[in-house]
Coordinates of C-alpha atoms in Angstrom, one line a residue:
Chain X
M441 CA 104.7 68.0 137.3
V442 CA 105.2 64.8 139.3
F443 CA 106.5 65.5 142.7
V444 CA 106.3 62.2 144.3
P445 CA 109.2 62.0 146.7
S446 CA 108.5 65.2 148.5
D447 CA 105.7 63.9 150.6
R448 CA 108.0 61.3 152.0
L449 CA 110.7 63.9 152.2
I450 CA 108.5 66.1 154.4
D451 CA 107.8 63.1 156.6
I452 CA 111.6 62.7 157.1
F453 CA 111.9 66.4 157.9
A454 CA 109.0 66.2 160.4
L455 CA 110.6 63.2 162.1
M456 CA 113.9 65.0 162.4
A457 CA 112.3 68.2 163.6
R458 CA 110.6 66.2 166.3
H459 CA 113.8 64.5 167.5
E460 CA 115.6 67.9 167.4
R461 CA 112.9 69.4 169.6
Q462 CA 113.1 66.5 172.0
G463 CA 116.8 67.0 172.2
A464 CA 117.6 63.4 171.4
K465 CA 121.3 62.7 172.1
E466 CA 121.4 60.1 169.4
G467 CA 121.2 62.6 166.6
S468 CA 118.1 63.3 164.5
L469 CA 119.4 61.9 161.3
S470 CA 120.0 58.3 162.5
L471 CA 116.8 58.3 164.5
A472 CA 114.8 59.5 161.5
A473 CA 116.5 56.9 159.3
A474 CA 115.5 54.0 161.7
E475 CA 112.0 55.3 161.9
I476 CA 111.3 56.1 158.3
T477 CA 112.5 52.7 157.2
N478 CA 111.0 51.0 160.1
V479 CA 114.0 48.9 161.2
T480 CA 115.5 48.2 164.6
G481 CA 118.4 50.6 164.3
A482 CA 120.4 52.8 162.0
G483 CA 123.8 54.4 161.9
I484 CA 125.6 56.9 159.7
V485 CA 129.2 57.0 158.7
L486 CA 131.1 60.1 157.4
S487 CA 133.9 59.2 155.1
P488 CA 134.5 61.8 152.5
G489 CA 136.9 60.8 149.7
D490 CA 139.0 58.0 151.0
S491 CA 139.3 59.2 154.5
Q492 CA 138.7 57.1 157.7
M493 CA 135.2 56.3 158.7
T494 CA 133.8 58.6 161.4
N495 CA 130.7 57.9 163.4
F496 CA 128.1 60.4 162.3
G497 CA 125.3 59.2 164.7
T498 CA 123.7 55.9 165.7
S499 CA 120.2 55.4 166.8
N500 CA 120.9 52.9 169.6
D501 CA 123.7 51.1 171.4
V502 CA 123.6 48.0 169.2
A503 CA 123.9 50.2 166.1
T504 CA 127.0 51.9 167.8
E505 CA 128.6 48.5 168.5
L506 CA 128.0 47.3 164.9
L507 CA 129.6 50.4 163.6
E508 CA 132.6 50.1 165.9
L509 CA 133.0 46.5 164.8
E510 CA 133.5 47.6 161.3
M511 CA 136.0 50.2 162.3
T512 CA 138.0 47.5 163.9
L513 CA 137.6 44.9 161.1
R514 CA 137.5 47.3 158.1
E515 CA 134.9 44.9 156.7
G516 CA 131.1 44.9 156.6
P517 CA 128.2 46.8 155.2
Y518 CA 129.4 50.3 156.0
V519 CA 132.8 49.7 154.5
D520 CA 131.1 48.4 151.3
A521 CA 128.7 51.3 151.1
C522 CA 131.5 53.8 151.6
A523 CA 133.1 52.3 148.5
G524 CA 129.8 52.7 146.7
E525 CA 128.2 49.3 147.0
V526 CA 124.7 48.8 148.2
A527 CA 123.9 45.9 150.6
E528 CA 120.2 45.7 150.2
D529 CA 119.6 42.3 151.7
V530 CA 122.0 40.5 153.9
D531 CA 120.5 37.9 156.1
L532 CA 123.3 37.2 158.5
L533 CA 122.1 33.8 159.7
S534 CA 121.0 32.0 156.6
S535 CA 124.0 32.2 154.2
S536 CA 126.3 29.3 154.4
K537 CA 128.9 31.4 152.7
P538 CA 128.8 34.8 154.6
R539 CA 129.6 37.9 152.6
W540 CA 131.8 39.1 155.4
I541 CA 133.8 36.3 157.1
L542 CA 134.9 38.1 160.2
Y543 CA 132.1 40.6 160.5
T544 CA 129.2 38.2 160.3
P545 CA 129.6 36.1 163.5
S546 CA 130.5 39.1 165.6
A547 CA 127.5 41.1 164.3
I548 CA 125.2 38.2 165.2
D549 CA 126.7 38.1 168.7
I550 CA 126.0 41.8 169.0
G551 CA 122.3 41.2 168.1
A552 CA 121.8 41.9 164.4
R553 CA 120.1 39.4 162.2
A554 CA 119.9 41.3 159.0
V555 CA 121.9 44.3 157.8
F556 CA 121.5 46.8 155.0
S557 CA 123.6 49.6 153.8
F558 CA 123.4 52.5 151.3
P559 CA 126.1 54.8 150.0
V560 CA 125.7 58.4 151.0
R561 CA 126.7 60.4 147.9
I562 CA 125.9 63.2 145.6
G563 CA 126.5 62.2 142.0
S564 CA 130.0 60.8 142.0
I565 CA 131.0 62.4 145.2
R566 CA 131.3 59.8 148.0
L567 CA 130.6 61.1 151.5
G568 CA 129.9 58.0 153.6
A569 CA 127.2 55.4 154.3
L570 CA 123.9 54.8 155.9
G571 CA 123.5 51.5 157.7
L572 CA 120.4 49.8 158.9
Y573 CA 120.0 46.6 160.9
R574 CA 117.1 44.4 162.1
D575 CA 117.0 42.1 165.1
E576 CA 115.1 39.6 163.1
P577 CA 115.8 38.2 159.6
G578 CA 114.0 39.4 156.5
E579 CA 114.5 41.6 153.5
L580 CA 113.4 45.2 153.1
T581 CA 110.2 45.9 151.2
Y582 CA 110.4 48.0 148.0
E583 CA 109.1 51.0 150.0
Q584 CA 111.6 50.6 152.8
S585 CA 114.4 50.4 150.4
S586 CA 113.3 53.5 148.5
D587 CA 112.9 55.3 151.8
A588 CA 116.4 54.3 152.7
F589 CA 117.8 55.7 149.4
L590 CA 115.9 58.9 150.0
M591 CA 117.2 59.1 153.5
A592 CA 120.7 58.6 152.3
S593 CA 120.2 61.5 150.0
V594 CA 119.0 63.7 152.8
V595 CA 122.1 62.6 154.9
A596 CA 124.4 63.6 152.0
R597 CA 122.7 67.0 151.8
A598 CA 122.9 67.4 155.6
M599 CA 126.7 66.7 155.6
L600 CA 127.4 69.2 153.0
A601 CA 125.1 71.8 154.4
L602 CA 126.6 71.4 157.8
Q603 CA 130.1 71.9 156.4
S604 CA 129.0 74.9 154.3
G605 CA 128.8 76.9 157.6
S606 CA 132.6 76.6 157.9
S607 CA 135.0 79.3 156.8
G608 CA 137.5 77.1 155.0
E609 CA 140.1 74.6 156.1
D610 CA 138.4 73.6 159.4
L611 CA 135.5 71.3 160.1
S612 CA 132.5 73.4 160.9
E613 CA 131.3 73.6 164.5
E614 CA 128.0 72.2 163.4
L615 CA 129.6 69.2 161.8
E616 CA 131.8 68.5 164.8
R617 CA 128.7 68.6 167.0
E618 CA 126.9 66.0 164.9
A619 CA 129.9 63.6 164.5
T620 CA 131.6 61.6 167.1
F621 CA 135.2 61.8 166.1
D622 CA 137.4 59.2 167.6
F623 CA 140.8 60.8 167.3
T624 CA 142.3 58.5 169.9
I625 CA 142.7 55.9 167.1
H626 CA 145.0 58.3 165.3
Q627 CA 147.0 59.2 168.4
A628 CA 147.5 55.6 169.1
A629 CA 148.6 54.9 165.6
G630 CA 151.1 57.7 165.9
M631 CA 152.5 56.2 169.1
L632 CA 152.6 52.7 167.6
S633 CA 154.5 54.0 164.5
V634 CA 157.3 55.2 166.8
Q635 CA 157.3 51.9 168.8
A636 CA 157.3 49.7 165.7
R637 CA 159.3 52.0 163.5
M638 CA 156.9 52.1 160.7
N639 CA 154.7 54.7 159.0
V640 CA 151.4 55.6 160.6
G641 CA 149.4 53.9 157.9
D642 CA 151.0 50.6 158.6
A643 CA 150.8 51.3 162.4
L644 CA 147.0 51.7 162.0
V645 CA 146.8 48.2 160.4
L646 CA 148.9 46.8 163.3
L647 CA 146.6 48.5 165.8
R648 CA 143.5 47.0 164.1
T649 CA 145.0 43.5 163.9
H650 CA 146.0 43.5 167.5
A651 CA 142.6 44.7 168.6
F652 CA 140.9 41.9 166.7
A653 CA 143.4 39.3 168.0
T654 CA 142.7 40.3 171.6
S655 CA 138.9 40.6 171.0
R656 CA 138.8 44.4 171.7
S657 CA 137.4 47.2 169.7
I658 CA 139.9 49.4 168.0
S659 CA 139.0 52.4 170.2
A660 CA 139.4 50.2 173.4
M661 CA 142.8 49.2 172.1
A662 CA 143.7 52.8 171.2
A663 CA 142.9 53.8 174.8
R664 CA 145.2 51.1 176.2
I665 CA 148.1 52.2 174.0
I666 CA 147.6 55.9 175.0
N667 CA 147.5 54.8 178.7
R668 CA 150.6 52.8 178.0
E669 CA 148.9 49.5 179.1
T670 CA 149.7 48.0 175.7
A671 CA 152.9 48.6 173.7
Y672 CA 154.7 47.0 170.8
D673 CA 158.3 45.9 171.2
E674 CA 160.0 46.3 167.9
K675 CA 163.2 44.4 168.8
S676 CA 161.4 41.2 169.8
G677 CA 158.4 41.8 167.6
T678 CA 156.1 41.1 170.5
W679 CA 153.3 42.9 172.4
Y680 CA 153.3 44.0 176.0
D681 CA 149.8 43.8 177.3
E682 CA 149.4 44.8 180.9
G683 CA 147.0 42.5 182.7
D684 CA 147.0 40.0 179.9
I685 CA 148.8 36.8 179.6
A686 CA 151.6 37.2 177.1
I687 CA 150.4 36.6 173.6
Chain K
M699 CA 121.3 79.6 164.8
T700 CA 120.2 77.0 167.3
R701 CA 121.1 73.4 166.9
E702 CA 117.5 72.7 166.2
S703 CA 116.9 75.0 163.3
L704 CA 120.3 74.0 162.0
V705 CA 119.5 70.3 161.5
V706 CA 116.1 71.1 160.3
S707 CA 118.0 73.2 157.9
T708 CA 120.4 70.7 156.8
L709 CA 117.4 68.9 155.7
V710 CA 117.1 70.7 153.0
E711 CA 118.8 72.0 150.1
L712 CA 116.0 70.0 149.1
A713 CA 115.3 67.9 146.4
D714 CA 117.2 69.1 143.4
N715 CA 119.0 65.9 143.2
L716 CA 116.0 63.8 144.1
V717 CA 113.6 65.2 141.6
D718 CA 114.3 66.5 138.1
N719 CA 113.0 70.0 137.6
F720 CA 113.2 70.8 141.2
D721 CA 111.5 74.1 141.8
V722 CA 111.6 76.1 145.0
I723 CA 108.2 77.5 144.3
D724 CA 106.8 74.0 144.1
V725 CA 108.3 73.2 147.5
L726 CA 107.0 76.4 149.1
T727 CA 103.5 75.8 147.7
F728 CA 103.7 72.4 149.1
L729 CA 104.7 73.7 152.5
C730 CA 101.8 76.2 152.4
D731 CA 99.4 73.3 151.8
R732 CA 101.0 71.4 154.7
C733 CA 100.6 74.4 157.0
V734 CA 96.9 74.7 156.1
Q735 CA 96.4 71.0 156.9
A736 CA 98.6 70.9 160.0
V737 CA 97.0 73.6 162.0
D738 CA 93.5 73.8 160.4
M739 CA 93.8 77.0 158.4
D740 CA 92.0 78.1 155.3
A741 CA 94.9 79.7 153.5
A742 CA 98.6 80.1 153.7
G743 CA 101.2 82.2 151.8
V744 CA 104.8 83.0 151.7
M745 CA 106.4 86.4 151.0
L746 CA 110.0 87.1 150.7
E747 CA 112.1 90.1 151.0
S748 CA 114.3 90.8 148.0
P749 CA 117.9 91.9 148.6
G750 CA 116.7 95.5 147.9
G751 CA 114.2 95.2 150.7
E752 CA 111.0 95.0 148.8
L753 CA 108.6 92.2 149.5
Q754 CA 107.8 89.7 146.8
Y755 CA 104.9 87.3 146.6
I756 CA 106.3 83.7 146.3
A757 CA 103.8 81.0 146.9
S758 CA 100.3 80.4 148.4
S759 CA 97.8 77.6 149.0
S760 CA 95.0 79.4 147.2
D761 CA 94.1 82.1 144.7
S762 CA 92.4 84.4 147.2
M763 CA 95.6 84.2 149.3
R764 CA 97.6 85.3 146.3
V765 CA 95.3 88.3 145.8
L766 CA 95.7 89.2 149.4
E767 CA 99.5 88.9 149.4
L768 CA 99.7 91.1 146.3
F769 CA 97.4 93.6 147.9
Q770 CA 99.7 93.9 150.9
I771 CA 102.6 94.6 148.7
Q772 CA 100.7 97.2 146.7
T773 CA 99.4 99.1 149.7
D774 CA 102.6 98.5 151.8
E775 CA 100.3 97.5 154.6
G776 CA 99.3 94.3 156.4
P777 CA 100.4 91.6 158.8
C778 CA 103.1 90.3 156.5
I779 CA 104.7 93.7 156.1
D780 CA 104.6 94.2 159.9
S781 CA 106.0 90.8 160.6
V782 CA 108.9 91.1 158.3
R783 CA 109.8 94.7 159.3
G784 CA 109.5 94.0 163.0
S785 CA 110.9 90.4 162.6
K786 CA 108.3 89.1 165.0
A787 CA 105.3 86.8 165.0
I788 CA 101.7 88.0 164.9
I789 CA 99.5 85.3 166.4
N790 CA 95.7 85.1 166.8
R791 CA 94.9 88.5 165.3
E792 CA 91.2 89.1 164.6
L793 CA 90.3 91.2 161.6
R794 CA 87.9 94.2 161.9
E795 CA 86.0 96.3 159.4
S796 CA 87.5 99.4 160.8
D797 CA 91.0 98.5 161.7
N798 CA 93.4 101.3 162.8
R799 CA 96.4 99.2 162.2
W800 CA 95.5 98.0 158.7
P801 CA 92.7 100.3 157.5
R802 CA 92.9 99.1 153.9
F803 CA 94.1 95.5 154.4
S804 CA 91.5 94.3 156.9
P805 CA 88.4 95.1 154.9
K806 CA 90.0 93.5 151.8
A807 CA 90.8 90.3 153.7
M808 CA 87.3 90.2 155.1
E809 CA 85.8 90.7 151.7
L810 CA 87.7 87.6 150.6
G811 CA 86.2 85.6 153.5
F812 CA 88.9 85.7 156.2
Q813 CA 88.3 86.6 159.8
S814 CA 91.6 86.0 161.5
V815 CA 95.3 86.1 160.7
H816 CA 98.6 84.8 161.9
C817 CA 102.0 85.7 160.6
L818 CA 105.4 84.2 161.3
P819 CA 108.7 85.7 160.3
M820 CA 111.1 83.6 158.4
R821 CA 114.5 84.2 160.0
L822 CA 117.9 83.0 159.7
R823 CA 120.8 84.0 162.0
G824 CA 118.6 86.8 163.3
K825 CA 117.9 88.2 159.9
S826 CA 114.4 88.3 158.6
I827 CA 114.1 87.1 155.0
G828 CA 110.3 86.9 154.7
A829 CA 107.2 85.7 156.3
L830 CA 104.6 83.0 156.4
N831 CA 101.0 84.2 156.4
L832 CA 98.1 82.1 157.7
F833 CA 94.4 83.0 157.3
R834 CA 91.3 81.5 158.7
A835 CA 87.6 82.0 157.6
D836 CA 86.5 82.2 161.2
V837 CA 88.0 83.4 164.5
G838 CA 90.1 80.6 165.8
Y839 CA 93.1 80.3 168.0
L840 CA 96.4 78.7 167.5
S841 CA 97.7 77.0 170.5
D842 CA 101.4 77.3 171.6
E843 CA 101.9 73.8 170.2
D844 CA 100.4 74.9 166.8
V845 CA 102.7 77.8 166.7
L846 CA 105.7 75.5 167.2
V847 CA 104.6 73.3 164.3
V848 CA 104.1 76.3 162.0
Q849 CA 107.4 77.9 163.0
G850 CA 109.0 74.5 162.2
L851 CA 107.6 74.6 158.8
A852 CA 108.6 78.2 158.4
D853 CA 112.1 77.2 159.3
V854 CA 112.1 74.5 156.6
A855 CA 110.8 77.1 154.1
T856 CA 113.6 79.5 155.1
I857 CA 116.3 77.0 154.5
A858 CA 114.8 75.8 151.3
I859 CA 115.1 79.3 150.0
L860 CA 118.5 80.1 151.3
Q861 CA 119.9 76.9 150.0
H862 CA 118.3 77.5 146.7
R863 CA 119.8 81.0 146.6
S864 CA 123.3 79.9 147.2
L865 CA 123.5 76.6 145.4
L866 CA 126.1 74.6 147.1
D867 CA 129.0 73.5 145.1
A868 CA 129.0 70.0 146.2
S869 CA 132.4 69.0 145.0
T870 CA 134.2 72.1 146.5
L871 CA 132.5 71.4 149.8
N872 CA 133.4 67.8 149.7
G873 CA 137.0 68.6 149.0
Q874 CA 137.0 71.0 151.9
L875 CA 135.4 68.5 154.2
S876 CA 137.8 65.7 153.4
Q877 CA 140.8 68.1 153.7
A878 CA 139.5 69.3 157.1
L879 CA 139.1 65.8 158.3
N880 CA 142.5 64.7 157.1
S881 CA 144.3 67.6 158.7
R882 CA 142.6 66.8 162.0
I883 CA 143.8 63.2 161.6
I884 CA 147.3 64.3 160.8
I885 CA 147.5 66.5 163.9
E886 CA 146.3 63.6 166.1
Q887 CA 148.9 61.2 164.5
A888 CA 151.6 63.8 165.1
K889 CA 150.5 64.1 168.7
G890 CA 150.9 60.4 169.1
I891 CA 154.3 60.4 167.5
I892 CA 155.5 63.3 169.8
A893 CA 153.9 61.8 172.9
E894 CA 155.7 58.5 172.3
S895 CA 159.0 60.0 171.2
L896 CA 159.2 62.5 174.1
K897 CA 157.3 60.3 176.7
C898 CA 154.8 63.1 177.3
D899 CA 151.0 63.2 177.3
M900 CA 148.8 64.3 174.4
D901 CA 148.3 67.9 175.7
Q902 CA 152.0 68.4 176.1
A903 CA 152.5 67.0 172.6
F904 CA 150.0 69.4 171.2
A905 CA 151.6 72.3 173.0
R906 CA 154.9 71.4 171.3
L907 CA 153.2 71.4 167.9
R908 CA 151.5 74.7 168.5
T909 CA 154.5 76.4 169.9
H910 CA 156.7 75.3 167.1
A911 CA 154.1 76.4 164.5
R912 CA 153.8 79.8 166.1
N913 CA 157.5 80.4 166.5
H914 CA 158.2 79.5 162.9
N915 CA 155.2 81.1 161.5
L916 CA 154.0 77.8 160.1
G917 CA 150.5 76.3 159.9
L918 CA 149.7 73.7 162.6
T919 CA 148.8 71.2 159.9
D920 CA 152.1 71.8 158.1
V921 CA 154.2 71.1 161.2
A922 CA 152.1 68.0 162.0
R923 CA 152.5 66.8 158.4
G924 CA 156.3 67.2 158.8
V925 CA 156.3 65.2 162.0
V926 CA 154.3 62.4 160.4
A927 CA 156.4 62.3 157.3
G928 CA 159.5 62.3 159.4
S929 CA 161.0 65.5 158.1
I930 CA 160.6 67.2 161.5
R931 CA 161.9 65.2 164.5
S932 CA 159.9 65.4 167.7
A933 CA 163.0 66.4 169.6
D934 CA 163.6 69.4 167.3
L935 CA 160.2 70.9 168.0
D936 CA 160.3 74.1 170.1
A937 CA 159.1 73.5 173.6
P938 CA 156.6 75.9 175.2
R939 CA 158.4 78.4 177.4
A940 CA 156.1 78.2 180.4
R941 CA 156.1 74.4 180.7
I942 CA 159.0 72.6 179.4
V943 CA 158.4 69.1 178.4
K944 CA 161.0 66.8 179.8

């Protein structure tokens, strides 16, 4: 019987075991993903079904910023991969017509030159996305790309196995520990929905738009709203931004 | 289970989606081979405890190893038996012709060309489910670092087996996961709505939600859902008795 992938699979496990042992705070999955595919950085998004994207680990600060950028814009490689699309070769600098109009210039500012993304799924079940970036342009080789697919499969297994420890309705402790849930976004959306008299779904869009308009990440904007430094006035349809010139 | 073995664990539920005809025996045989290479052994084998408590031979790196594993089971004697029953590791044990501990096993192992043995229990959540045996043709010692490596591989083997035993129902779990995430999100949204409506902070908002859910014997998520949908007004939520909000 041919058993080709397992050699590489064992390499992935060995990498993860090493990072676990060293107690890396970044999370062994994203670190192993960056190493096995030999790119500058990697990030993982948890987004089962159609739920919001949750940070499931990033291998470095740039990877974290890239992920936050997408959470703000709702556009980019992770968003596409969560919807099932592979972005195997996106050179951010070269294309005259960028695939993502808002994402591309900001991603270059942050330090990425090429980005790649792979859906994390089991069969037809969508769980999230694996994202990779490089600080120089260039495509992935065939081997890198097949390693990335294999890694995405390991990530999918890991997500389900972590949740399988839970008794039922709740998120398992193990999963909570791996993921970085930013629930402040949802608290802020709740507050905004009262201020703007709209449902929370629309309030989330409003939050995202205002974050982008004021060049802030969505989590930074959420923090401002919770601290009551930013508020929406429904009667006049304007924003109050403490410390900012009126917009 | 420690965080470490956990993520090593998640690894796994191995390859049944990656490879057609995934076979747990193949994976374990592969792991035995890896152990032999990793720490310079001559043979490795895996034995598992059945739910009834008997040990079963599962996989090995060589045929002489298989003979030896089966011999241990037959005679109910040997390092693997001790390791599983005592749920502890046996490291750097030299074999002797006249061995008080394993009078039948030791001569048999030496006859097959082995001089020293190591055995690591395969444990999960404190329960021993089997053991990984390592044999060497000469007397050699495993360093602490070697033991860590082998224990890591034994952990991988453990999880491969457990996952295989209880095949995950991916779609059920995924449904659970997305439901759990969504209820968390709804609770946070409700907290935001309450905090804004009642001009309180998030902790106080959560206390309102919880108190109301308790008083009315409702689930927290159900109350939160009502708040988000607008069927429960923030002002109508019961306030905690000890600390009244506003």
